[in-house]
Amino acid sequence: MIRFGLRLSLAGGREAAIRLVIIAAAVALGVGMLLTALAGMNAVGAQNQRYGWLNTSTVPAASSDASASQLWWLLREDYYHGRSIGRLDVAVAGPDAPVPPGIAHLPGPGEYYVSPALGELLRTTPAAELGDRFPGHEIGTIGTAALPSPDSLLIVIGRTPAELEPLGARKVPQITTLSPSHCSSGCQIGINQAGMTLVLSIVAAALLFPVLIFIGTATRLAATRREQRFAAMRLVGATPRQISLISAVESTLAAAVGTAVGFGLFFAARPGLAAIPFTGEPFFPGDLSLTIVNILAVALGVPLGAVVAAWLALRRVQISPLGVSRRVTPKPPRAWRLIPLVAGLAEMAYFIGRRPATTNGQLTAYLSGFVLIMIGLVLAGPWLTMVGARVLAGRASRPATLIAGRRLADNPQAGFRSVSGLIVALFVTSVATGTITTFVANRGAPRTDSVAATSLPKRFGPEEGSAPTADQIPAGLSTIPGVRSVTVVRANPEPMPTDADPAAYQAWWPGVITCAELDRLAVFGSCPAGAQVAAVPGDLIGMRAFDLTNDDTYVWAAADIAPADVDRQPILSVVVDTTSRSAFEQARTMLINAFPLGRFPVSIGEWESNSRRQMNQFQQLANVIMLASLPIAGCSLAVSVAGGLSDRKRPFSMLRLTGMQLRTLRRVVALETVVPLLLVAAVAIGMGFLAAHLFLRAQLGYTLLAPGMSFYLMVAGGLAVSLGIIASTLPLLRRITGPETARNE
């Protein structure tokens, strides 16, 4: 029977060949996407492993023997033009000091190793802006084994123990290789692999769902003729097991070819996929690897899934040889299908004002709500399609509209099935777009011309010892071309309020500055009327960064201190405001060299841009889901249309013989496919925005903001492509509905 099944599959004419090609193409798409998601999860783990050694000082030492400590270790974060630079200062504390990965030996005092990307940056950047921060000279390049990404900016600087001990360095006995995913001590650097795996799993599910629908639709292509053929085989004595075997052979053959092509697509696209920085940094191509378990699971599981899909698609011929000729109208879907959708929305609304206190509680609350809504959309789809079809038929003024509406209302499950893959993709994309747009508008990076982006603060915390004096502030800061002002902020003598009065808490800031100085600066806000001293944050920005404002009329609260007493307070911070990026980086270099203890200076704009950059990567993933799913849904519709035309060519030819024009038939077919497509798109996008609004209100107290025009253009473009694919099937009507088709056989 296997040989007979192969012969039917390969020698069954053009129709069988087209069906095999379509199923193989659907499987190839699914396999390629599945392999990409699996490889992405593996790449996150590989990148995390190379982050592990940078967290050496935060991982408890395996040995408690103090004599085993052989290396001074100090890891800090620097910035250049908004890009993060990992700076590791090391010093030998004894014989046989451990050597970090990627370098041949430890650098001595006055020597350093750099990553290839940072080395190129040092060679093309003026030394006053970057190179002067690093004492000594380059002696080598850090190898790939120590770099999380090809674009990593990393430097390992050799120092003496006497230089590092006052800066807060620690002694370490060994270089750890513990991944940040398994670091229980609060690692400094790394990726939340569990979170990334969750995101990639959602991406994989959102991409695979429409592909599985595509496979199921392709398997049903020419289902009527195949069912009749299988029923005829049953009449001449074939057993149900033999029929199942024949259909399984055809599906397995197509799935095997598609799986092989899918592996080829993945490996061909891997270099391009590695360049996508959805973790904040691109991957090395080798990071996008597959384990033996991944390969076997996909290579064996996908063909098996195709066999199951084929069996489900043709299960009617398992009942009896004559069952295929019996046609009945399916029962209409009931309104109970709306229950999960309503329950999910109700759960999201319940947590407005009741946000769970813990992260795990928030994940459980919101994720379960999103899942309920997605399940509810899929379940409610046929019912919504039926309602839309009945409205269409009830308002029909033309025969084509009436016929299409009645046919959809009779079998809404079939009408919704071919577009159901869209609903998850558009829902996920709408939730992501609405959430990210609103978050960035409220908490995103300030404009490049905002004072939050042009000013550079250096704070002096308690961990740095006593605050510096005014004469220790480098005088050269004010002489850098492009520096607009150098401002010293003093510590507020009033302690932070500990009572429950929210007004007093909001009015208090840790710094003070005279109103005369604020008026001179002009860009950092102003004092209330009659005040002489203002309470300000150490960076002179505070919550203004979250408002994305460049408004110099921002009014600070008055401070209860005399102007003459301000200069007697300890220095809290120094803030340098600039008019160019060159001046900004030169000022940073000067401040780092003058105050090497503690955190290096970084602007509010740079802090916020990191958050926005990762949010934008998630938005790109959401866009990929939508842009990939819409054409796949269009292909599913096209295959469904072609299959429906093939199954109904005799009734359609009879209608043409009775005088119905070809354009009317085309309008019927178009309405039967376009109505579910547009209805599903509208409902999915609306539910996505509603879920995003409920989440934002519950978690952050924000009101949903409308996404930019680019989102709507992408949706419109994807729908246009899908409609174009559907339109490409309509010329088949002329070819298959001629008079010769209407004859009795």
XYZ file of C-alpha atoms in Angstrom:
745
model
C 0.000 0.000 0.000
C 2.933 2.349 0.581
C 4.063 1.887 -3.030
C 0.502 2.427 -4.229
C 0.230 5.590 -2.113
C 3.484 6.918 -3.586
C 2.224 6.218 -7.090
C -1.029 8.095 -6.431
C 0.952 11.003 -4.988
C 3.574 11.265 -7.720
C 1.567 10.145 -10.749
C -1.789 11.642 -9.931
C -1.583 14.407 -12.506
C -1.174 18.142 -12.191
C -3.697 18.425 -9.385
C -1.779 15.997 -7.161
C 1.530 17.705 -8.011
C 0.139 21.151 -7.105
C -1.215 19.807 -3.827
C 2.165 18.278 -2.952
C 4.006 21.507 -3.774
C 1.622 23.614 -1.687
C 1.801 21.295 1.320
C 5.603 21.129 1.029
C 5.816 24.937 0.837
C 3.588 25.309 3.906
C 5.686 22.799 5.842
C 8.916 24.525 4.736
C 7.674 27.855 6.068
C 6.647 26.302 9.361
C 9.908 24.386 9.756
C 11.990 27.461 8.933
C 10.149 29.546 11.521
C 10.260 26.812 14.139
C 13.992 26.294 13.653
C 14.556 30.051 13.872
C 12.702 30.228 17.192
C 14.588 27.219 18.606
C 17.928 28.551 17.401
C 17.071 31.956 18.874
C 16.527 30.380 22.288
C 19.845 28.565 21.976
C 21.539 31.808 20.887
C 20.294 33.635 23.974
C 21.798 30.867 26.092
C 25.109 30.987 24.188
C 25.280 34.768 24.537
C 24.541 34.451 28.234
C 27.364 31.941 28.669
C 29.827 34.497 27.293
C 28.419 37.116 29.654
C 29.103 34.791 32.585
C 32.810 35.591 33.119
C 32.051 39.328 33.459
C 30.071 38.587 36.636
C 33.015 36.954 38.374
C 33.028 39.368 41.325
C 29.302 38.890 42.056
C 29.418 35.086 42.229
C 30.437 33.692 45.644
C 33.915 32.187 45.593
C 34.093 28.417 45.698
C 37.004 28.561 48.108
C 37.002 30.358 51.456
C 40.826 30.389 51.609
C 41.859 34.046 51.472
C 45.316 33.083 50.199
C 43.693 31.769 47.029
C 42.660 35.304 45.958
C 45.065 36.064 43.146
C 43.408 38.793 41.069
C 42.072 42.283 41.753
C 38.834 42.775 39.808
C 36.819 45.950 39.093
C 34.057 45.952 36.455
C 32.271 49.192 35.566
C 30.056 50.514 32.775
C 31.076 53.426 30.598
C 29.264 55.045 27.656
C 30.122 56.595 24.334
C 27.428 58.182 22.155
C 24.810 56.191 24.029
C 26.586 52.844 23.541
C 27.548 50.841 26.612
C 31.251 50.044 27.180
C 32.292 47.308 29.593
C 35.463 48.383 31.422
C 37.328 45.768 33.446
C 40.357 46.874 35.485
C 42.531 44.017 36.778
C 45.730 43.724 38.793
C 47.829 40.715 39.760
C 47.639 40.025 43.500
C 49.734 36.884 43.604
C 51.297 34.100 41.582
C 49.275 32.031 39.128
C 46.552 34.668 38.799
C 43.578 33.464 36.757
C 43.356 34.803 33.206
C 39.982 35.905 31.752
C 38.880 34.172 28.534
C 39.717 35.683 25.183
C 43.196 36.978 26.093
C 46.579 35.258 26.155
C 47.779 36.664 29.498
C 46.914 39.352 31.990
C 47.790 42.911 30.917
C 50.403 44.647 33.007
C 50.106 48.212 34.333
C 49.781 50.574 31.388
C 48.502 47.848 29.013
C 45.038 46.844 27.833
C 43.153 44.466 25.537
C 40.159 45.705 23.531
C 37.346 44.048 21.625
C 37.487 44.452 17.828
C 34.551 46.879 17.818
C 36.054 49.071 20.554
C 39.479 48.934 18.919
C 37.995 50.280 15.696
C 36.187 52.979 17.663
C 39.404 54.056 19.413
C 41.215 54.346 16.088
C 38.539 56.564 14.543
C 37.651 58.751 17.549
C 39.625 61.724 18.927
C 41.512 60.679 22.045
C 40.037 63.518 24.111
C 36.564 62.051 23.570
C 37.328 58.408 24.404
C 40.896 57.120 24.330
C 42.176 59.335 27.172
C 39.868 57.499 29.589
C 41.982 54.354 29.341
C 45.511 54.529 30.734
C 48.277 52.809 28.764
C 48.391 51.319 25.277
C 46.756 48.436 23.411
C 48.601 45.112 23.399
C 46.012 42.810 21.820
C 42.444 41.989 20.861
C 39.910 40.166 23.016
C 38.856 36.914 21.354
C 35.381 35.732 20.448
C 35.198 33.380 23.454
C 34.912 36.391 25.779
C 32.592 38.541 23.658
C 28.818 38.228 23.987
C 28.357 39.842 20.572
C 30.393 40.914 17.520
C 29.502 44.527 18.397
C 30.482 44.292 22.078
C 32.519 47.237 23.362
C 34.849 45.770 25.981
C 38.260 46.635 27.422
C 40.503 44.837 29.952
C 42.959 47.269 31.562
C 46.028 46.310 33.594
C 46.564 48.281 36.812
C 48.507 47.963 40.051
C 46.881 46.741 43.309
C 47.607 50.127 44.858
C 45.537 51.804 42.128
C 42.569 49.430 42.288
C 42.115 48.866 46.023
C 40.986 52.472 46.754
C 38.493 52.241 43.872
C 36.562 49.404 45.500
C 38.043 46.459 43.567
C 37.657 42.910 44.903
C 40.011 39.970 45.000
C 38.790 36.881 43.133
C 40.348 33.399 43.192
C 39.045 32.273 39.802
C 37.130 33.303 36.715
C 33.572 32.014 36.930
C 31.735 30.540 33.988
C 28.265 30.700 35.558
C 25.590 31.934 33.172
C 23.638 35.006 34.361
C 20.486 32.888 33.997
C 21.651 30.799 36.967
C 23.248 33.569 39.014
C 21.424 33.856 42.330
C 23.622 36.671 43.680
C 22.418 39.485 41.447
C 24.669 39.427 38.413
C 25.699 42.785 36.976
C 25.561 41.839 33.299
C 23.493 39.395 31.276
C 20.117 38.593 29.800
C 16.928 37.515 31.484
C 16.936 34.244 29.576
C 13.630 33.094 31.047
C 11.981 36.291 29.848
C 13.593 36.041 26.404
C 12.565 32.394 26.117
C 9.004 33.395 26.966
C 9.068 36.144 24.318
C 10.521 33.798 21.688
C 7.987 31.118 22.589
C 5.163 33.604 22.011
C 6.790 34.630 18.720
C 7.121 30.994 17.642
C 3.510 30.228 18.552
C 2.246 33.362 16.804
C 4.191 32.473 13.655
C 3.468 28.748 13.655
C -0.256 29.033 14.253
C -1.039 30.539 10.811
C 1.405 28.099 9.200
C -0.393 25.117 10.759
C -3.650 26.543 9.473
C -1.996 26.816 6.052
C -0.916 23.157 6.208
C -4.415 22.050 7.198
C -5.947 24.138 4.412
C -3.506 22.780 1.838
C -4.270 19.227 2.963
C -7.961 19.877 2.259
C -7.204 21.021 -1.292
C -9.463 19.065 -3.674
C -10.816 17.295 -0.613
C -14.091 16.412 -2.335
C -12.410 14.532 -5.182
C -9.997 12.777 -2.828
C -12.826 11.762 -0.518
C -14.721 10.349 -3.471
C -11.631 8.460 -4.591
C -11.068 7.040 -1.107
C -14.762 6.163 -0.760
C -14.582 4.325 -4.089
C -11.607 2.374 -2.745
C -13.679 1.484 0.295
C -16.453 0.230 -1.992
C -14.077 -2.155 -3.767
C -12.800 -3.554 -0.485
C -10.124 -1.246 0.920
C -10.055 -1.187 4.712
C -10.030 2.013 6.799
C -6.446 1.236 7.800
C -5.358 1.039 4.169
C -7.082 4.339 3.356
C -5.353 5.954 6.339
C -2.019 4.567 5.149
C -2.491 5.927 1.612
C -3.383 9.413 2.868
C -0.495 9.279 5.371
C 1.975 8.418 2.588
C 0.980 11.476 0.581
C 1.189 13.803 3.594
C 4.457 12.282 4.829
C 6.057 12.666 1.406
C 5.101 16.343 1.171
C 6.075 16.982 4.802
C 9.466 15.285 4.356
C 10.268 17.423 1.321
C 9.019 20.539 3.110
C 11.062 19.734 6.205
C 14.244 19.372 4.149
C 13.546 22.671 2.377
C 12.789 24.313 5.736
C 16.196 23.300 7.095
C 17.766 24.766 3.961
C 15.840 28.027 4.408
C 16.975 28.306 8.014
C 20.669 27.807 7.262
C 20.483 30.194 4.303
C 18.868 32.905 6.436
C 21.005 32.342 9.553
C 23.636 35.048 8.822
C 20.904 37.634 8.372
C 19.007 36.437 11.438
C 22.150 36.687 13.580
C 22.382 40.417 12.806
C 18.980 41.124 14.401
C 19.771 42.586 17.873
C 16.571 41.624 19.670
C 18.505 41.115 22.945
C 20.171 44.506 22.474
C 23.209 43.019 20.720
C 23.501 40.928 17.535
C 24.570 37.286 17.688
C 27.498 35.467 16.207
C 26.102 33.258 13.383
C 27.357 30.165 15.205
C 25.203 31.069 18.220
C 22.093 30.301 16.172
C 22.766 26.597 16.480
C 20.537 23.571 16.809
C 20.936 20.718 19.253
C 20.474 17.089 18.285
C 17.212 17.107 20.236
C 16.014 20.162 18.238
C 16.896 18.544 14.917
C 15.268 15.201 15.731
C 12.162 16.827 17.204
C 11.590 18.916 14.072
C 12.674 16.301 11.521
C 10.389 13.656 13.034
C 7.681 15.724 14.649
C 6.684 17.881 11.668
C 5.981 14.963 9.274
C 4.096 13.247 12.089
C 2.040 16.392 12.601
C 1.296 16.533 8.866
C 0.030 12.937 8.985
C -2.276 13.834 11.882
C -3.506 16.908 9.986
C -4.220 14.773 6.910
C -6.086 12.206 8.968
C -8.210 14.909 10.604
C -8.887 16.572 7.259
C -10.087 13.317 5.654
C -11.592 11.625 8.685
C -15.077 11.488 7.119
C -14.138 8.607 4.837
C -13.238 6.567 7.884
C -16.931 6.304 8.783
C -18.290 4.449 5.782
C -17.751 4.235 2.028
C -20.991 6.117 1.399
C -20.587 8.732 4.106
C -18.713 11.103 1.840
C -21.739 11.746 -0.336
C -23.888 12.801 2.585
C -23.862 16.571 3.006
C -25.562 18.341 5.902
C -25.402 21.927 7.097
C -23.214 22.137 10.234
C -24.824 23.316 13.450
C -24.424 27.078 13.879
C -21.915 28.177 16.546
C -23.418 29.277 19.840
C -22.857 32.439 21.851
C -21.104 30.485 24.649
C -17.945 30.806 22.557
C -17.701 34.394 23.815
C -17.277 33.304 27.449
C -13.429 32.912 27.446
C -13.054 36.246 25.644
C -15.261 38.064 28.147
C -13.544 36.260 31.057
C -10.099 37.356 29.840
C -11.180 40.984 29.485
C -12.859 40.872 32.898
C -9.702 39.501 34.520
C -7.557 42.270 32.987
C -10.078 44.902 34.109
C -10.201 43.443 37.647
C -6.529 44.256 38.280
C -6.946 47.972 37.558
C -6.187 49.464 40.976
C -5.318 45.981 42.303
C -1.879 45.412 40.778
C -0.173 42.340 42.322
C 2.768 43.250 44.520
C 5.246 40.677 43.163
C 6.646 40.131 39.678
C 5.463 36.519 39.643
C 2.006 37.645 40.669
C 1.912 40.194 37.872
C 3.067 37.631 35.302
C 0.404 35.184 36.434
C -2.348 37.790 36.424
C -1.629 39.442 33.085
C -0.337 36.454 31.123
C -3.369 34.358 32.034
C -5.600 37.222 30.932
C -3.846 37.540 27.579
C -4.019 33.772 27.000
C -7.734 33.721 27.837
C -8.374 36.530 25.364
C -6.424 34.752 22.601
C -8.280 31.482 23.193
C -11.529 33.405 23.316
C -10.817 35.095 19.994
C -10.148 31.765 18.294
C -13.278 30.198 19.821
C -15.471 33.197 19.123
C -14.263 33.583 15.538
C -16.892 31.318 13.915
C -19.694 32.977 15.892
C -18.483 36.455 14.895
C -18.194 35.299 11.276
C -21.765 33.991 11.404
C -23.055 37.279 12.821
C -21.204 39.273 10.191
C -22.477 36.984 7.423
C -26.073 37.328 8.593
C -25.740 41.105 8.660
C -24.257 40.963 5.157
C -27.096 38.789 3.865
C -29.746 40.873 5.607
C -28.523 44.094 4.001
C -27.782 42.554 0.613
C -29.042 44.463 -2.401
C -27.284 42.334 -5.017
C -27.372 38.596 -5.746
C -23.650 38.147 -5.149
C -23.843 39.692 -1.676
C -26.878 37.591 -0.760
C -25.318 34.318 -1.964
C -22.010 35.026 -0.208
C -23.731 36.024 3.029
C -25.962 32.942 3.058
C -23.085 30.575 2.318
C -20.948 32.086 5.104
C -23.855 31.966 7.524
C -24.471 28.278 6.694
C -20.879 27.246 7.439
C -19.049 30.012 9.366
C -16.507 27.528 10.742
C -15.105 26.942 7.262
C -15.078 30.671 6.493
C -13.199 31.480 9.701
C -10.827 28.509 9.597
C -8.652 29.812 6.775
C -8.116 33.221 8.445
C -7.857 32.050 12.050
C -4.075 32.213 11.889
C -4.376 35.966 11.519
C -6.203 36.516 14.755
C -3.298 35.521 17.022
C -0.723 37.440 14.973
C -2.746 40.644 14.815
C -3.711 40.394 18.487
C -0.095 39.937 19.630
C 1.082 42.740 17.338
C -1.636 45.130 18.487
C -0.918 44.461 22.166
C 2.820 44.961 21.640
C 2.395 48.082 19.508
C -0.114 49.722 21.835
C 1.904 48.939 24.968
C 5.266 49.984 23.541
C 3.911 53.167 21.937
C 2.345 54.270 25.214
C 5.360 53.286 27.326
C 7.825 55.100 25.089
C 5.616 58.205 25.005
C 5.541 58.276 28.813
C 8.940 56.825 29.710
C 10.984 56.744 26.537
C 14.237 58.466 25.690
C 14.093 62.278 25.495
C 14.653 64.120 22.251
C 18.268 64.688 21.262
C 17.785 68.450 21.760
C 16.302 67.970 25.248
C 18.375 69.091 28.207
C 17.981 65.537 29.535
C 20.101 64.383 26.581
C 22.588 67.272 26.375
C 23.487 67.504 30.087
C 25.939 65.161 31.833
C 25.736 64.742 35.639
C 28.407 63.292 37.903
C 26.976 62.375 41.315
C 29.057 61.857 44.434
C 27.499 59.132 46.553
C 28.311 58.067 50.118
C 30.243 55.048 48.787
C 32.786 57.466 47.287
C 33.739 58.897 50.674
C 33.736 62.614 51.399
C 32.376 64.924 48.724
C 34.906 66.891 46.661
C 35.550 70.572 47.188
C 34.858 73.240 44.591
C 38.526 73.561 43.641
C 38.631 69.838 42.796
C 36.134 70.317 39.972
C 38.294 70.408 36.805
C 38.609 73.997 35.640
C 39.089 72.744 32.087
C 35.437 71.686 31.851
C 34.252 75.220 31.136
C 36.938 75.742 28.482
C 35.840 72.789 26.283
C 34.365 74.172 23.032
C 30.643 73.395 23.090
C 30.212 73.387 26.895
C 27.358 75.750 27.752
C 27.545 75.593 31.551
C 29.157 73.798 34.496
C 26.852 73.742 37.526
C 27.550 72.576 41.064
C 24.546 71.195 42.972
C 24.785 71.172 46.780
C 23.266 68.649 49.185
C 19.886 69.505 50.711
C 20.298 69.870 54.492
C 16.673 68.881 55.001
C 16.306 65.077 55.324
C 13.904 63.196 53.113
C 10.370 63.284 54.603
C 9.374 60.049 56.272
C 5.724 60.913 56.948
C 2.847 59.788 54.797
C 2.229 63.237 53.281
C 2.648 62.667 49.516
C 2.894 66.410 48.816
C 5.911 66.803 51.108
C 7.580 63.758 49.583
C 7.061 64.981 46.002
C 8.380 68.474 46.842
C 11.629 67.150 48.371
C 14.782 66.601 46.306
C 18.291 65.729 47.548
C 19.924 68.858 46.072
C 19.583 72.617 46.396
C 20.524 75.485 44.096
C 19.961 79.234 44.266
C 17.231 80.728 42.138
C 19.723 83.252 40.759
C 21.797 80.356 39.390
C 18.711 78.690 37.904
C 17.774 81.942 36.169
C 21.292 82.219 34.764
C 21.201 78.649 33.419
C 17.726 79.169 31.881
C 17.324 75.538 30.681
C 16.967 73.660 33.986
C 13.664 75.157 35.145
C 12.893 77.967 37.562
C 11.862 78.782 41.123
C 8.366 79.540 42.364
C 7.508 83.200 42.804
C 9.238 84.734 45.828
C 11.605 81.800 46.444
C 15.396 82.228 46.682
C 16.519 78.584 46.774
C 15.030 75.570 44.989
C 15.087 71.868 45.878
C 16.343 69.969 42.807
C 17.524 66.460 41.852
C 21.232 65.862 41.484
C 21.001 65.802 37.687
C 18.751 68.910 37.521
C 16.310 66.812 35.461
C 14.385 64.437 37.715
C 10.924 63.476 36.508
C 11.149 65.909 33.600
C 12.911 63.154 31.655
C 9.769 61.043 31.868
C 7.695 63.943 30.551
C 10.043 64.241 27.528
C 9.938 67.996 28.000
C 12.420 70.657 26.995
C 10.379 73.321 28.760
C 12.602 75.766 30.644
C 9.597 77.038 32.630
C 9.470 73.875 34.773
C 8.985 75.088 38.351
C 10.810 73.394 41.230
C 9.664 73.528 44.857
C 11.208 76.071 47.190
C 13.838 74.937 49.718
C 13.943 76.199 53.303
C 17.538 77.451 53.285
C 19.124 80.877 52.899
C 21.038 81.583 49.661
C 24.189 82.433 51.652
C 24.131 78.956 53.249
C 23.917 77.028 49.985
C 27.657 77.151 49.219
C 28.392 75.838 52.730
C 26.667 72.526 51.959
C 28.606 69.496 50.621
C 28.712 69.093 46.847
C 26.092 66.585 45.680
C 26.864 66.618 41.952
C 28.309 68.563 39.064
C 26.235 68.957 35.885
C 27.808 69.863 32.536
C 25.471 71.088 29.798
C 26.743 70.903 26.219
C 25.752 71.887 22.697
C 27.581 69.112 20.795
C 28.310 65.406 21.141
C 32.039 66.077 20.938
C 31.895 68.433 23.922
C 29.684 65.946 25.762
C 32.207 63.101 25.391
C 35.206 65.338 26.178
C 33.482 66.418 29.391
C 32.787 62.796 30.287
C 36.431 61.858 29.733
C 37.577 64.729 31.952
C 35.126 63.820 34.733
C 36.102 60.111 34.628
C 39.784 60.963 34.951
C 39.146 63.492 37.734
C 36.755 61.256 39.710
C 37.551 57.587 38.986
C 35.698 56.367 42.070
C 32.073 55.226 41.841
C 29.759 55.256 38.859
C 30.888 56.934 35.691
C 28.817 59.907 34.512
C 25.901 59.108 32.217
C 23.013 61.261 31.019
C 19.349 60.598 31.681
C 18.895 60.359 27.936
C 21.378 57.470 27.723
C 19.711 55.584 30.570
C 16.321 55.932 28.959
C 17.554 55.154 25.434
C 18.674 51.691 26.585
C 15.143 50.902 27.750
C 13.679 52.289 24.546
C 16.134 50.328 22.396
C 15.005 47.008 23.862
C 11.365 48.017 23.574
C 11.974 48.784 19.909
C 13.475 45.315 19.428
C 10.306 43.763 20.833
C 8.310 45.990 18.500
C 10.358 44.678 15.569
C 9.549 41.108 16.612
C 5.860 42.037 16.731
C 6.153 43.562 13.265
C 7.805 40.373 11.990
C 4.872 38.357 13.343
C 2.389 40.554 11.534
C 4.299 40.900 8.270
C 4.873 37.133 8.092
C 1.386 36.116 9.190
C -0.627 38.314 6.846
C 0.807 36.839 3.610
C 0.585 33.331 5.081
C -3.063 33.974 5.877
C -3.481 35.254 2.325
C -1.938 32.046 0.993
C -4.274 30.005 3.198
C -7.196 31.936 1.800
C -5.939 31.483 -1.749
C -5.601 27.729 -1.261
C -9.005 27.630 0.404
C -10.522 29.587 -2.488
C -8.863 27.348 -5.080
C -10.020 24.237 -3.235
C -13.531 25.599 -2.905
C -13.657 26.461 -6.589
C -12.476 22.981 -7.493
C -15.121 21.403 -5.256
C -17.911 23.685 -6.523
C -17.019 23.976 -10.183
C -20.065 22.003 -11.330
C -22.616 24.122 -9.370
C -20.869 27.263 -10.569
C -20.926 26.068 -14.171
C -24.665 25.369 -13.829
C -25.162 28.935 -12.561
C -23.296 30.256 -15.582
C -25.516 28.174 -17.879
C -28.604 29.723 -16.253
C -27.349 33.177 -17.162
C -25.303 34.349 -14.168
C -22.415 36.521 -15.306
C -18.835 35.565 -14.530
C -18.208 38.812 -12.664
C -21.111 38.007 -10.309
C -19.562 34.638 -9.498
C -16.226 36.327 -8.861
C -17.944 38.789 -6.540
C -19.499 35.877 -4.624
C -16.144 34.169 -4.162
C -14.415 37.438 -3.223
C -17.011 38.328 -0.601
C -16.831 34.841 0.926
C -13.121 35.345 1.576
C -12.757 39.089 2.084
C -15.509 39.394 4.714
C -13.902 36.912 7.191
C -10.450 38.406 6.528
C -11.449 42.006 7.258
C -13.759 41.027 10.122
C -11.026 39.013 11.839
C -8.480 41.803 11.313
C -10.777 44.435 12.815
C -11.759 42.292 15.824
C -8.185 41.145 16.545
C -6.760 44.665 16.381
C -9.592 46.078 18.507
C -9.212 43.364 21.157
C -5.429 43.838 21.125
C -5.720 47.568 21.794
C -8.341 46.970 24.496
C -6.138 44.370 26.237
C -3.135 46.719 26.006
C -5.188 49.549 27.533
C -6.356 47.368 30.432
C -2.794 46.183 31.073
C -1.369 49.720 30.986
C -4.053 50.996 33.355
C -3.502 48.124 35.778
C 0.306 48.003 35.737
C 1.423 51.583 35.081
C -1.626 53.803 35.342
C -1.231 54.946 31.732
C -3.956 55.504 29.159
C -3.442 53.826 25.793
C -2.111 56.136 23.102
C -2.817 55.553 19.444
C 0.156 53.994 17.603
C 1.889 55.822 14.798
C 0.868 55.770 11.174
C 3.509 53.134 10.410
C 1.443 50.488 12.239
C -1.659 51.182 10.185
C 0.366 51.303 6.977
C 1.858 47.882 7.762
C -1.571 46.426 8.493
C -2.992 47.958 5.330
C -0.003 46.751 3.286
C -0.245 43.217 4.675
C -3.969 43.078 4.033
C -3.405 44.415 0.518
C -0.882 41.638 -0.157
C -3.319 39.057 1.216
C -6.142 40.425 -0.936
C -3.836 40.406 -3.952
C -3.047 36.735 -3.362
C -6.770 35.996 -3.147
C -7.449 37.963 -6.328
C -4.878 35.864 -8.169
C -7.134 32.809 -7.779
C -10.250 34.398 -9.301
C -9.215 33.872 -12.971
C -9.620 30.144 -12.284
C -13.381 30.641 -12.411
C -13.386 31.158 -16.176
C -11.336 28.016 -16.783
C -13.237 25.633 -14.521
C -16.848 26.770 -15.022
C -17.230 26.203 -18.740
C -20.236 24.304 -20.212
C -18.277 21.055 -20.373
C -18.080 20.976 -16.561
C -21.859 20.928 -16.178
C -22.330 17.611 -17.940
C -23.472 14.578 -15.973
C -20.819 11.952 -15.448
